[in-house]
Structure formats: C-alpha cells, structure tokens
XYZ file of C-alpha atoms in Angstrom:
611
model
C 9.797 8.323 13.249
C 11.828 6.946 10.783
C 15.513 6.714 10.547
C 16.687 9.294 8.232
C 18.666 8.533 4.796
C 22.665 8.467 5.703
C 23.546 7.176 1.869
C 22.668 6.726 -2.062
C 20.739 3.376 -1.860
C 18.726 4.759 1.503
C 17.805 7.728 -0.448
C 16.825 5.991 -3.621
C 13.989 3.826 -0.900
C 13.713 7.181 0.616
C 12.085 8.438 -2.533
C 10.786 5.297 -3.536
C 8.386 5.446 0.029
C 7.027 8.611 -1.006
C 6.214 8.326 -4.668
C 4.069 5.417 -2.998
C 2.462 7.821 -0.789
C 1.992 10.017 -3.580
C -0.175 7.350 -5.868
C -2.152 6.895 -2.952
C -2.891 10.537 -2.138
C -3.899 10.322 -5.975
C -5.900 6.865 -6.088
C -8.142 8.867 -3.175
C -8.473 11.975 -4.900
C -5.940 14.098 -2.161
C -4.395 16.055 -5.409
C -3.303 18.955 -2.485
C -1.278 15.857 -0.705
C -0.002 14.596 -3.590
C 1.612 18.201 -4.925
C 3.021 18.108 -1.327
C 4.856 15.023 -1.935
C 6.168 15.559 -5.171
C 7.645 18.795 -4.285
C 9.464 16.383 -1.819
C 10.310 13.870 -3.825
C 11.972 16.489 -6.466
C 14.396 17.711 -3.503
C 15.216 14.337 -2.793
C 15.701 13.437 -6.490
C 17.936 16.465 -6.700
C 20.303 15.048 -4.042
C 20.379 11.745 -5.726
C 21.396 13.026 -8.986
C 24.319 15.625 -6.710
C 25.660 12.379 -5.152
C 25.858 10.721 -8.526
C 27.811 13.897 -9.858
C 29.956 14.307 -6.844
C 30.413 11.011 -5.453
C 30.679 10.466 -2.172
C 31.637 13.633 -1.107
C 28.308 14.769 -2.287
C 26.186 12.947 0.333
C 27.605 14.908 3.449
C 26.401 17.811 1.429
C 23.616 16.948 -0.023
C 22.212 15.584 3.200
C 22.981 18.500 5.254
C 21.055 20.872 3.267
C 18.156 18.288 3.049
C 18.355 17.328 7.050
C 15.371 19.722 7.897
C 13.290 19.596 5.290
C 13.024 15.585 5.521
C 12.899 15.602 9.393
C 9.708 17.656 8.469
C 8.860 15.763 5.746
C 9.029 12.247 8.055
C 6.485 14.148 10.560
C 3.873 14.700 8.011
C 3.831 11.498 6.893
C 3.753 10.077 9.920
C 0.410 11.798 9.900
C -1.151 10.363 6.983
C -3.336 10.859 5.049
C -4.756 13.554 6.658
C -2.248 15.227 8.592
C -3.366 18.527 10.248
C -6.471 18.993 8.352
C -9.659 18.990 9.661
C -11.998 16.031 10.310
C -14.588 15.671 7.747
C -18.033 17.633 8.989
C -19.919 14.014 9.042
C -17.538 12.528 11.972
C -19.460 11.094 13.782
C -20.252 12.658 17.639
C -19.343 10.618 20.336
C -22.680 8.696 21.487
C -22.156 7.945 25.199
C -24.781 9.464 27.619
C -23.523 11.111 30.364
C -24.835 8.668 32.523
C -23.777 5.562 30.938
C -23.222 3.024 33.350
C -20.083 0.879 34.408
C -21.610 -2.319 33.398
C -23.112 -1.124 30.124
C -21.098 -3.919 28.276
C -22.882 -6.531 30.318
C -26.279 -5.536 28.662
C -28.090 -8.801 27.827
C -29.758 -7.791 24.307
C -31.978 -5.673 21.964
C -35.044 -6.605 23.540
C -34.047 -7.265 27.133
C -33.920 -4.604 30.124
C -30.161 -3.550 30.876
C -28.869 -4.454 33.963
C -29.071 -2.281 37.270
C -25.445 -0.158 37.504
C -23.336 -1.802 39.004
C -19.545 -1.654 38.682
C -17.154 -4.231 36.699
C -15.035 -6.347 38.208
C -11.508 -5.386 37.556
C -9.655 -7.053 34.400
C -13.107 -8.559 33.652
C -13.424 -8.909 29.580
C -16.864 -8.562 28.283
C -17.940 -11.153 25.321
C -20.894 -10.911 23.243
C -24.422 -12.077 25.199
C -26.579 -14.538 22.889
C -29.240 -11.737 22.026
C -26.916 -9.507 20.912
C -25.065 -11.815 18.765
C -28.736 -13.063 17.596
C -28.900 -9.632 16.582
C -26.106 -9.043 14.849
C -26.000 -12.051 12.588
C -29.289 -11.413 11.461
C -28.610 -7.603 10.243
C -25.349 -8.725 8.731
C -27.123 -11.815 6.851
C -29.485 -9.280 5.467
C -27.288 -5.951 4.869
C -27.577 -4.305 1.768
C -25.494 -1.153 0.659
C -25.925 1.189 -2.128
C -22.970 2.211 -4.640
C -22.933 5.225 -3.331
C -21.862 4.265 0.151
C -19.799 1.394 -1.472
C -17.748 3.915 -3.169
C -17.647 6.277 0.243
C -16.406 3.167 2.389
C -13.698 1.715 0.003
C -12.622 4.907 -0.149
C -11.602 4.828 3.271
C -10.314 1.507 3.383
C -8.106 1.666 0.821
C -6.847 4.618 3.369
C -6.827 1.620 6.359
C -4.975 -0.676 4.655
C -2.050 2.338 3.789
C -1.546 2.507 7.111
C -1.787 -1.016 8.322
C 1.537 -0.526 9.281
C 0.878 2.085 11.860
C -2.377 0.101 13.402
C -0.174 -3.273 13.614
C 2.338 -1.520 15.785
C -0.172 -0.078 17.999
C -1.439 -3.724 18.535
C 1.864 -5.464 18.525
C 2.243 -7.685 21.472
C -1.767 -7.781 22.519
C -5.027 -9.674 21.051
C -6.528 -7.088 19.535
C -6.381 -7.131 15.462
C -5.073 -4.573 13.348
C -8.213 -3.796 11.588
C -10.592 -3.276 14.623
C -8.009 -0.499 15.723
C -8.360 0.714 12.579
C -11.856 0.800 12.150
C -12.260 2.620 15.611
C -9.841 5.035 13.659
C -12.357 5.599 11.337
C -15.198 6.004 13.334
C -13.444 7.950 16.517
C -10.876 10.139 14.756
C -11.660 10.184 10.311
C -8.171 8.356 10.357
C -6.671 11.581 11.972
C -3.142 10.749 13.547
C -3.385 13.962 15.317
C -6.541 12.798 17.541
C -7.111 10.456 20.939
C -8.585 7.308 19.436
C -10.727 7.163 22.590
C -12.796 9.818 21.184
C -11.050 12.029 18.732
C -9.777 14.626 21.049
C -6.612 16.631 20.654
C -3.578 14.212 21.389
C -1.719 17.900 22.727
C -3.804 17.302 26.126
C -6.136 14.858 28.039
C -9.391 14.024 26.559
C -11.758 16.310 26.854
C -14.958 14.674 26.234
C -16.218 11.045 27.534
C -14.183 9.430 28.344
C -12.495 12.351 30.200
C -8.869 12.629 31.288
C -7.677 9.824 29.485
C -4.327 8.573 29.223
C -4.532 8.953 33.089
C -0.578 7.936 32.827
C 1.514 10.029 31.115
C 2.446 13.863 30.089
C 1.009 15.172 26.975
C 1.384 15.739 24.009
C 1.057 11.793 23.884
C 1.825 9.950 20.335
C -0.986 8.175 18.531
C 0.148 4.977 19.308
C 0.643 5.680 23.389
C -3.015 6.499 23.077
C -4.730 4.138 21.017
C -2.675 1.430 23.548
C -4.749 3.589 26.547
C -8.053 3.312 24.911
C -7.688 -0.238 24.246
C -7.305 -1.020 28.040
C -9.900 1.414 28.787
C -12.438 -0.362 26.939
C -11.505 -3.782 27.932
C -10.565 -4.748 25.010
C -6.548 -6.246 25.810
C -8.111 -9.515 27.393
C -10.059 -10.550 24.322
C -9.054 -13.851 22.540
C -12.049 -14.834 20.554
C -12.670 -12.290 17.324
C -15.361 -13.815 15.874
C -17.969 -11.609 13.406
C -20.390 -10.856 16.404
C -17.770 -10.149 19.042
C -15.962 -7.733 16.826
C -19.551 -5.418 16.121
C -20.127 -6.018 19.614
C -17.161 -4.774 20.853
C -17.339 -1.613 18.005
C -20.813 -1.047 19.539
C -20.301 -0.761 23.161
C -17.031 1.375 22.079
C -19.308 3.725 21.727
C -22.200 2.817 23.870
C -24.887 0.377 24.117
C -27.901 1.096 26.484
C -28.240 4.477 24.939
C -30.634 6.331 22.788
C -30.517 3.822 19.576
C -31.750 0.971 21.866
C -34.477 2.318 23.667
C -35.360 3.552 20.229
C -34.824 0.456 18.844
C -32.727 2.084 15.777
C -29.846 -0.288 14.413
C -27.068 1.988 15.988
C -25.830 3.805 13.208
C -22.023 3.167 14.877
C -22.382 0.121 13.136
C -24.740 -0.278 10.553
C -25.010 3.855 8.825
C -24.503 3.037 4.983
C -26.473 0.370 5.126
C -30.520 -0.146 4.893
C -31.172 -1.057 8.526
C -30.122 2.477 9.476
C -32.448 5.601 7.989
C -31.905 8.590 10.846
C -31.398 9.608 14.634
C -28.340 10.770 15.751
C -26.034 11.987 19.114
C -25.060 15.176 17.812
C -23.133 15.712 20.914
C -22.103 13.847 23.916
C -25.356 13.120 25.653
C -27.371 15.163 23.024
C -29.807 13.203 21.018
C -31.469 14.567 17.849
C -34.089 12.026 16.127
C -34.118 13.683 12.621
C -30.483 13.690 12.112
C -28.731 11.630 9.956
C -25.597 10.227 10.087
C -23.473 10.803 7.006
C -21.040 8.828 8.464
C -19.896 4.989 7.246
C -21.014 2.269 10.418
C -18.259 -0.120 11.299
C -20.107 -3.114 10.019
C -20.011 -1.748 6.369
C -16.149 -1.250 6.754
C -15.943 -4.303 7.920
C -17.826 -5.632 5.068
C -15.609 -3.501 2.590
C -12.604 -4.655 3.559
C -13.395 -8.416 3.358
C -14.334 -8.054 -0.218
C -11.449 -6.376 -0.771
C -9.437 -9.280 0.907
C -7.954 -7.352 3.458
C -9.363 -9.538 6.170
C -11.747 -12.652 5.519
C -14.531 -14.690 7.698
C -13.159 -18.359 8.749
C -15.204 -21.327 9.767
C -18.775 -19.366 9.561
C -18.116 -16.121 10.746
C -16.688 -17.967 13.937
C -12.943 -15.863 13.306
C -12.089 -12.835 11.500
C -8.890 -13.539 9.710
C -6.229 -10.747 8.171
C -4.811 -11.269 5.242
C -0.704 -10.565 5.757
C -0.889 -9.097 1.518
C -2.271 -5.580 3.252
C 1.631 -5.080 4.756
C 2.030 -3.913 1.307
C -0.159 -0.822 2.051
C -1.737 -0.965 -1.257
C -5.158 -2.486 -1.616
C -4.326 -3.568 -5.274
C -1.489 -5.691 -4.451
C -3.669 -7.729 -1.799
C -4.522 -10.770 -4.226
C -2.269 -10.127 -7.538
C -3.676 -12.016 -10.943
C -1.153 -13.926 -11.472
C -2.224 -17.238 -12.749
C -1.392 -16.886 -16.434
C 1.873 -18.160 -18.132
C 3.676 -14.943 -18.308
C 3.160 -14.163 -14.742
C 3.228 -18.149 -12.811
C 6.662 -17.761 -12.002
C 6.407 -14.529 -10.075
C 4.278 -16.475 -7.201
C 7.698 -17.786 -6.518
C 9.171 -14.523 -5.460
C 6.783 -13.595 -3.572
C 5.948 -17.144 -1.631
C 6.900 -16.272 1.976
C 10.243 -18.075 3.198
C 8.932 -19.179 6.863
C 10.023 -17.569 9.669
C 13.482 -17.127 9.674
C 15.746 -16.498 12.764
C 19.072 -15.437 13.649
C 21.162 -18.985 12.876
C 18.964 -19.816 10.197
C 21.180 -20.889 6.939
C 24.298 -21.612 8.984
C 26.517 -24.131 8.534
C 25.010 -27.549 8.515
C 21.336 -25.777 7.059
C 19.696 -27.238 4.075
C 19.913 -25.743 0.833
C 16.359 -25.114 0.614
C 17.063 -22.915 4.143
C 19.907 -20.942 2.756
C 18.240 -19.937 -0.714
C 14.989 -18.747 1.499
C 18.288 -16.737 3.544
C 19.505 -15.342 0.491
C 16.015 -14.286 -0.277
C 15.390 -12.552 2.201
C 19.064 -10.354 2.165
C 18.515 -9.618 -1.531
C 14.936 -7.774 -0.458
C 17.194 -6.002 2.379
C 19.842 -5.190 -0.142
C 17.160 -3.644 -2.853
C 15.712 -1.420 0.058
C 19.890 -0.120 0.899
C 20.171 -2.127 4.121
C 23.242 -4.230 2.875
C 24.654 -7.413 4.370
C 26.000 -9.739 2.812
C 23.981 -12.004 0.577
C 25.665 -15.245 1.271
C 22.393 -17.434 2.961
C 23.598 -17.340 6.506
C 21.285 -15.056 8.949
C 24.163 -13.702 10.887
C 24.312 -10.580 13.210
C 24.853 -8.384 10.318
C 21.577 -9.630 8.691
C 19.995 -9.614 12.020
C 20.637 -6.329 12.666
C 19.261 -4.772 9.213
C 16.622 -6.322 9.310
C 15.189 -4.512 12.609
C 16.660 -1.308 10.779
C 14.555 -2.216 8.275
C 11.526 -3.472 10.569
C 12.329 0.247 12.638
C 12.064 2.330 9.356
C 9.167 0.920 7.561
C 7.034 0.499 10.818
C 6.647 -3.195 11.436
C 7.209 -4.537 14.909
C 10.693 -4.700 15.384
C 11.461 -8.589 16.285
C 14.795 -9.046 14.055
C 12.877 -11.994 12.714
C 11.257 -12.317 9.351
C 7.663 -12.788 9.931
C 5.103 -12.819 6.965
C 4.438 -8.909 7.351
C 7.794 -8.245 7.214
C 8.397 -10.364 3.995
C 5.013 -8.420 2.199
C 6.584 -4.991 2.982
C 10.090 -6.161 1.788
C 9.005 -7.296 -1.379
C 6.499 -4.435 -1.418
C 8.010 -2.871 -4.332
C 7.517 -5.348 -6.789
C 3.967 -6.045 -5.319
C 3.101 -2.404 -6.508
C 4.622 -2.839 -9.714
C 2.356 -5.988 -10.617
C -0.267 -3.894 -9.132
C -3.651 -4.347 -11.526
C -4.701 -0.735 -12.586
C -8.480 -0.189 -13.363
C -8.716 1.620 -16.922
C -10.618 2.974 -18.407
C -12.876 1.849 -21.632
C -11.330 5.352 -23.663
C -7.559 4.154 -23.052
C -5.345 3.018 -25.787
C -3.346 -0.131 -25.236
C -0.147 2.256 -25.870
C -1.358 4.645 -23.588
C -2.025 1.525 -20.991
C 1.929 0.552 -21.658
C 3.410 4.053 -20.274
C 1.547 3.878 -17.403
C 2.327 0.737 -16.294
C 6.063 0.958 -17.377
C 6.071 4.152 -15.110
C 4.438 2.330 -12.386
C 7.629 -0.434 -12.784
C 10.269 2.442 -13.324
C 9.089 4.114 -9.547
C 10.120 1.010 -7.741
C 12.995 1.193 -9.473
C 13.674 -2.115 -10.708
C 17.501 -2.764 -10.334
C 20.601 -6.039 -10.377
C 21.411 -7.231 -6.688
C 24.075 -9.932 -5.723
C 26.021 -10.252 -9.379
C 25.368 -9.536 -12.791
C 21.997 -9.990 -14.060
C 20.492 -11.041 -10.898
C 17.879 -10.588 -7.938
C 14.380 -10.506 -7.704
C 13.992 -8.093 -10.687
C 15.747 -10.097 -13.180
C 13.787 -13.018 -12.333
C 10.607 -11.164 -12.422
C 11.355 -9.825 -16.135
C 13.237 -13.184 -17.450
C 10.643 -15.846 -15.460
C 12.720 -16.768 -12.938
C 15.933 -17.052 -14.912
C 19.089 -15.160 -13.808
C 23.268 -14.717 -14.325
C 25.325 -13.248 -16.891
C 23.783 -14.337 -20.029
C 20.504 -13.283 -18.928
C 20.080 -9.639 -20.537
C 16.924 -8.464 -19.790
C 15.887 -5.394 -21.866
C 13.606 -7.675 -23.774
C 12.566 -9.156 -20.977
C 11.015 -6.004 -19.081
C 9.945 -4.476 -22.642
C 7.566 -7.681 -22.873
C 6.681 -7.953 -19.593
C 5.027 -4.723 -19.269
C 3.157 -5.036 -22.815
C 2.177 -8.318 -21.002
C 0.809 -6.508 -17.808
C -1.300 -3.865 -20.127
C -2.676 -6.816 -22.089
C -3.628 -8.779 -18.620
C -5.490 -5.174 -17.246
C -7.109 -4.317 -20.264
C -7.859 -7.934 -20.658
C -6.569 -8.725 -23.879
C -4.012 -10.755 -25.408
C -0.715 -10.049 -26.134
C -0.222 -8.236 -29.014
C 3.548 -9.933 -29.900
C 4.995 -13.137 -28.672
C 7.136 -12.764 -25.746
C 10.341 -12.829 -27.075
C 13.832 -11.940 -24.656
C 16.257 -11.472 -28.048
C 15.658 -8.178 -29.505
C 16.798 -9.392 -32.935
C 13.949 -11.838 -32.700
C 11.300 -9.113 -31.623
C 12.411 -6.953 -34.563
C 11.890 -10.400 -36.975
C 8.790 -10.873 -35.400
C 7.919 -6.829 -36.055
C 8.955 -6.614 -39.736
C 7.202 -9.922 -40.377
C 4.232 -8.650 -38.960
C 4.521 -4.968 -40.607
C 4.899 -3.477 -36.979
C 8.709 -2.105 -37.780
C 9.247 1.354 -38.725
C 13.197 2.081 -39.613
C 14.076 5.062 -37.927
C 16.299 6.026 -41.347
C 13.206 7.168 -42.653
C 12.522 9.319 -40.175
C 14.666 12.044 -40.733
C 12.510 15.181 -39.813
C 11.091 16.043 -36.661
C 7.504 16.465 -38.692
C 7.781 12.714 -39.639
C 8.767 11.799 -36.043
C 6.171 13.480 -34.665
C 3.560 11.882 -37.044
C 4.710 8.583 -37.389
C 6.088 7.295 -33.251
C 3.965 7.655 -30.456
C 4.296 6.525 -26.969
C 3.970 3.134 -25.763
C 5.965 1.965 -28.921
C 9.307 -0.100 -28.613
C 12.390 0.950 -29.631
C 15.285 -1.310 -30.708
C 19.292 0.340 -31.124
C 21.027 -0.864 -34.208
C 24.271 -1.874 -34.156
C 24.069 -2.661 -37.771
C 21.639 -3.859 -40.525
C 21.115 -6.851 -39.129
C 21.882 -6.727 -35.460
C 19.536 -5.006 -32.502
C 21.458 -4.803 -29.072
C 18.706 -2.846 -26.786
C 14.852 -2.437 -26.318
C 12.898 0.022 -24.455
C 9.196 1.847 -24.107
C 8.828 5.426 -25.623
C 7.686 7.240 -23.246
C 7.274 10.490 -25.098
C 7.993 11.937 -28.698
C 10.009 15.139 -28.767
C 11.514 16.711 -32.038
C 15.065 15.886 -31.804
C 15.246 13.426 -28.720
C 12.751 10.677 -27.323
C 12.633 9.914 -23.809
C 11.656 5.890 -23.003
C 11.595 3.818 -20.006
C 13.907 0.493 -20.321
C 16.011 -1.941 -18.263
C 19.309 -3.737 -18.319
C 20.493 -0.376 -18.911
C 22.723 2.214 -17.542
C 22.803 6.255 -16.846
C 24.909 7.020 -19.115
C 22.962 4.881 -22.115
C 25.017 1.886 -21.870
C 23.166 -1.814 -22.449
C 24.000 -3.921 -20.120
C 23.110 -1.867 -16.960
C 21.847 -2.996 -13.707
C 18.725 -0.790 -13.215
C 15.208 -0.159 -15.322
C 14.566 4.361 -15.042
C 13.634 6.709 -17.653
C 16.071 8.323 -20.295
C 16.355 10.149 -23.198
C 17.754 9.418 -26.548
C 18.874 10.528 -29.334
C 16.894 8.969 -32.767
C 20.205 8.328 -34.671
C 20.926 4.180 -34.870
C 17.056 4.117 -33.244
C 14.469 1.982 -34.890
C 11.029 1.355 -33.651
C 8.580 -1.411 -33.050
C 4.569 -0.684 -33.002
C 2.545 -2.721 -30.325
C -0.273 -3.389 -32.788
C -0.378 -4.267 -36.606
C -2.374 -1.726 -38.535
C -5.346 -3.012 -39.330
C-alpha cells in the first residue's frame, strides 16, 4: 500500500493521483467509480484548503480526521479498476481438462499426435515447437477484427496500461514482461485484483479449481502480487528468456491448455484468437466441460496483444523475433504513450521529458560534468513537484537517494533508489497527462475545447520549483525559458489555446505572444477585445463573455499585468483558470489553479475574430 500523506505538498500529489484515477474511471465509462473518487478527492481538497487556513497546525488535524477514510481509500485503489465487483458474465471458464497431462507443453503441433504423459523434468522451460509457431504466424499474418471487438479490447487495454505499475512489480526481478502478466490478467481474472491469477479464484483461500491448492507456500489471504509470482513458477514461465511473437501466444495458450478440446476439434483456441475471424464458437464452460455451440464473448490474448501494439504500448522488433515495451505506459495513461509533439509550439517540451540515463547514488558529485548535474537537478525538481523534497542542487546524495525509493515505494515502481526510465515516465507523469491529446468531438467549439484542456493542465497542478519562475512547468509554458523575468501567465494562456488548436487540428487562432500588453494589441487590432467598462450589467456579461475567452487585468489604459482562461460566466464574478498566479489573486504566483474574480479592472480577449 502506499505511504500515507504526512504534509501539504504530499497531499496536493495525494489528490493529484486520484483525479487521475478518476479520468480514467471516466475515459472507460466506470461513472459509479468515478463518483467514488471524487467524493474522495473533495475530503482531501477540504484538508488542503484547512492546512492553508490554519497553517501547520492544521495538518495534525486535518490528517487525523482523514487517517481512516484514506487508509480505506488506498485499499480500493489498490484494487483497480474493478475492485470488489463482480467479473464480467463473459470471463472466460478455465479450459484445462481434468486429465491434462504433465507434459502438455511439450505438444509438437496442430496437426501432430501429443505426446504419451509423461512427467517434466524439473526447472525444464518449455519453448515454442516449429508447428506451433508455423501456426501461429500464419493466423496472426491473416487476423482480422471487427470495430466492434476493436472497441471491446482497447477498452481493456487502456485498463492494462493504468495499472502497468502493479504488473511491473509483480515481474520485477524475473524474465517475464509486464504485459504477458497482464494479459493473463485479462483472460484469468477480468483485471480483478481480488482473484488468483492462476485461475481467477478467491485470493481469501487456495485455488479452488485447476490448478488446485495453489500457492502451496504460504497462509491466505495472499496479495495479488504473492500470487501472480506463484502462478508464474507454476507454469514455467520464470526460466523464459526469448519473448518473441510465437513464444508469447504459445505460452498464453498452454496457460490455459493445449491438447484439449479446441485441438482435437481443430478450432483456433478462442484463449487466443476470440475477437477475431479465425474463432466462430465452442467453448469450456467449465473446467473439463465442453459445449460446441457456445461462444466465447470473451477478447483472445492475441487480439490484446494486437491492441496494445497499435496503441504503442509494446511493439514487434526485428520481425516479430522480440516483443518490446514501450517505458511511455509508466505514465498509466494510454494517451500520453507517443505525445504529438513535433510542431514549433510544442519541440521544446521533448526536452523535458528526454530521459536523463540512469542515474545512481554519486551521480553529479563533485568532479561530474555539467551535463551530469543538470540531468541531477532534473530529476530532484520531478521529486520536489511530487512533495518528496531534497535539495535541488545536482548532486544524488543520500537525501535524494532516499526520496526517490519513497517515491519508487508510493507510486508502485520497483524500489531500486535508482532512476530507471519507468521511474523518470511516472515522475514526469503529470505533465505527460497534461499534453495528453483528447479525442473531440466534430460538435465542440474551439472555446469549449480550451476549458477542457486548461482543466486537464490545472489537475496536475502546474506550479514554480527551485526559485522564482522556474521548473519543469515554467519551461513547458515559456519553451524552455526560465528565472525571474520569465512571467508566465501569457505563456500558459497561449499554450493551452495552442493544445486545443493541435487536437482539433487547426491553427492557432492568435500569435503566441508571452506579454499580455502585446496579446491585447494583437486583440484590438484584430477586433477580438471587448473592454470590460462596457460591461456593466450582469445581462450584458452574460450575453457578451463566454468561456474559453481570455481575460487581461488593467492596471491602467494602457497597461495589462495578467492573463487567464474564463472558465465560467456568473453575474457578478467569473471564475478562470490561469498561472503565474497566486491564492489570494496576486500576479506573480508560483502555481496555475482555478479562481474567481471580480469583473472590475477585467477586460477580455475572444479566441476567434467574428466573422
């Protein structure tokens, strides 16, 4: 479980954590999770705002009462995304015959006898025979799948790849990849963390059905990952080096069986290849239990497999000969796996998010190279952002060292104390999910596309580390610039009219400008400025602003000191999302969040010039 929040800036990535798990209980249509979480993430958001009343005397407090409720809280998402409810009715049975034999993953082919039973030889490691290989390649060179199961199986890898994190610390310190845990997941258990992964049973006991009794070590209950590391030595699977395309659907198949019903059939096993053409019906309904009319309704390994290469999660090298993961699905968001980022307002970001190389304990020390220190540095200001401080001063250090596996410990990554590339996706996770691409709609205004993505900036919560105007933020809103004179209201303002234009695939609307006096010029030239003098009833307000305009604060007829997004019109106040601001409405301020305003000294900037 995760350690618990102990102050302000472990709160704030507290919060942060679950309004990420609440956008992906609502990107998969969980709108019963997603209430869940919110309700959370208002209690949390209530102790925030009583520390920032009550200082530090307000944490103790504030904590206290919250203790239970987020030990709870931890627990159920721990189980996600399904937590305790039940498995969908199409999970697939298990499809082992009673009387499968020992030496079942030594069976030679499709079209070849099996072999007498005989047992294995202990710590032997099966690897694909020729004819099933032959087999393989030639159903996955031919594999077609219909939208409708395309739609069923991103679904649940979008669900795989928000829990990457869980699957590559069940696997930490073997051979066996991430994603072929997680597929079994899929297959075994409906992504359940409540179930054996051997074969979906209760984790409260010993399995129950084939195979029976397992862990054979152990009291129960037993934790997910204590079980999944069981039913990977079970099934031989710890030995295996080579994880080529037809090793990995060979080792999926005999997971569940091989010289069964499907082959002596000769049905595609629908373990693999349901969802696709080469699978139309016959089915284990139970262990042993054979029915050839059913169907599955389940999605086959190979077309999650499929699924999640074309999503990039995990890619085919040198012909199929090695099955590759991509490091981007640390982020846990299937979005931020290859981020568009090749045009001019978004090139410099690619430096933020280029991994460092592995970095060690003594790395940046005295003697290191510049280029060493700055990758350091890096790295603490992503520690800092998430509220495990240490010093940002280049030098990996024991302090550094040991945030870092806090860090590591809390978000679920193997805990090494190094910075591997997983490590470095799920630190800089936050801004990953902020550049996420959204997928709108052909009805949605470019305004409309502005408030979403400036709330989808504003839940990260964009904010100064290591001196004024500085950090990862800054650079990402000011391309790659940072220090004092870098204010960067402007900067975010554009940045996120930028993003909408890049999603809806337009261009944008204004030229990029990081002095608001020079986006108000560029307004009134352009007959985009509306001065807010003239809007001196609500009834005008409410007809002439909308959301997903600018607004600039003038200091006087000629001088504009702030810009922000309107995020909603209301009678006598406006609420916005801006940066390089403050809580209590300063400029200046070292954080981007939402506010509300007063209209008096406002002015406003429209996105688009009337046509």
């Amino acid at each position: 479980m995760a350690e618990l929040p102990t102050d302000k800036w472990e709160l704030l990535a507290f919060r942060n954590s679950l309004i990420a798990q609440r956008d992906k209980a609502t990107a998969t249509g969980d709108t019963d999770g997603a209430r869940k979480i919110q309700i959370r993430i208002d209690h949390v958001q209530k102790a925030i705002s009583r520390i920032a009343m009550e200082g530090a005397a307000g944490i103790a407090v504030a904590l206290d009462e919250l203790r239970k409720e987020l030990e709870a809280l931890a627990e159920e998402i721990e189980d996600w995304p399904f937590g305790s409810t039940d498995a969908p009715e199409d999970h697939e049975k298990p499809n082992r015959d009673d009387q499968l034999a020992e030496n079942d993953c030594l069976d030679p082919g499709p079209d070849q006898p099996a072999p007498p039973p005989a047992p294995v030889a202990t710590g032997t490691t099966p690897s694909v025979p020729a004819g099933w290989a032959s087999a393989y390649t030639s159903l996955w060179k031919t594999m077609e799948i219909s939208d409708t199961w395309s739609k069923a199986s991103r679904s649940i890898c979008k669900k795989i790849v928000a829990n990457q994190h869980r699957y590559a610390k069940a696997v930490n310190g073997t051979t066996v990849p991430w994603w072929f845990i997680a597929i079994v997941h899929a297959m075994e258990c409906s992504l359940r963390f409540d179930q054996h992964l051997h074969n979906g049973d209760k984790l409260t006991a010993r399995t129950v059905r084939i195979p029976k009794d397992r862990p054979a070590a152990g009291s129960p209950p037993f934790s997910w990952e204590e079980s999944a590391r069981d039913a990977m030595e079970h099934d031989r699977l710890l030995g295996t080096e080579t994880w080529s395309l037809e090793n990995a659907l060979y080792h999926w198949h005999r997971y569940n069986g091989i010289n069964n019903e499907y082959k002596r059939r000769g049905i595609p096993t629908p373990y693999l290849w349901s969802g696709s053409q080469h699978y139309r019906k016959g089915k284990y309904v139970r262990d042993g239990v054979f029915d050839p009319d059913a169907v599955s309704r389940q999605v086959g390994a190979a077309v999650l497999l499929k699924t999640l290469i074309e999503m990039k999660a995990v890619s085919l090298v040198g012909n199929g000969k090695t099955i590759v993961a991509n490091p981007g699905t640390a982020s846990g968001n299937v979005n931020t796996i290859e981020l568009p980022l090749a045009s001019a307002h978004f090139k410099h970001v690619a430096a933020e998010f280029e991994f460092p190389g592995k970095l060690t304990a003594g790395a940046g020390a005295p003697g290191s190279s510049n280029a060493e220190k700055r990758n350091v540095r890096r790295m603490q200001e992503w520690l800092n952002l998430h509220g495990f401080n240490t010093g940002m001063d280049g030098d990996f250090g024991p302090s550094t060292e040991l945030q870092l596996t806090r860090f590591q410990t809390a978000f679920g990554r193997p805990v090494t104390g190094e910075l591997d590339e997983e490590t470095w996706v799920t630190l800089t996770g936050p801004m990953r999910r902020a550049l996420a691409p959204i997928e709108f709609g052909s009805s949605i205004s470019f305004a409309e596309a502005v408030v979403r993505i400036a709330r989808q900036h504003v839940a990260e919560t964009p904010i100064e580390v290591g001196g004024a105007n500085c950090g990862p933020w800054v650079r990402l809103y000011m391309r790659g610039r940072q220090g004092s004179d870098q204010l960067w209201c402007a900067g975010f303002a554009c940045l996120i009219v930028a993003q909408a234009a890049r999603d809806l695939k337009q261009k944008l609307p204004f030229t990029r400008r990081v002095g608001v006096d020079r986006l108000v010029e560029d307004a009134k030239n352009a007959r985009r400025f509306i001065r807010g003098s003239r809007l001196d009833t609500a009834q005008k307000r409410l007809s002439a602003l909308q959301p997903g305009m600018l607004f600039v604060i003038r200091k006087s007829s000629t001088d504009w000191t702030h810009v922000g997004i309107v995020r909603k019109v209301n009678e006598d106040t406006f609420d916005t999302y801006e940066g390089n601001t403050s809580k209590d409405g300063g400029r200046d301020g070292i954080i981007a969040c939402q506010k509300n305003r007063s209209y008096k000294s406002r002015d406003f900037l429209k996105l688009l010039r009337d046509s």
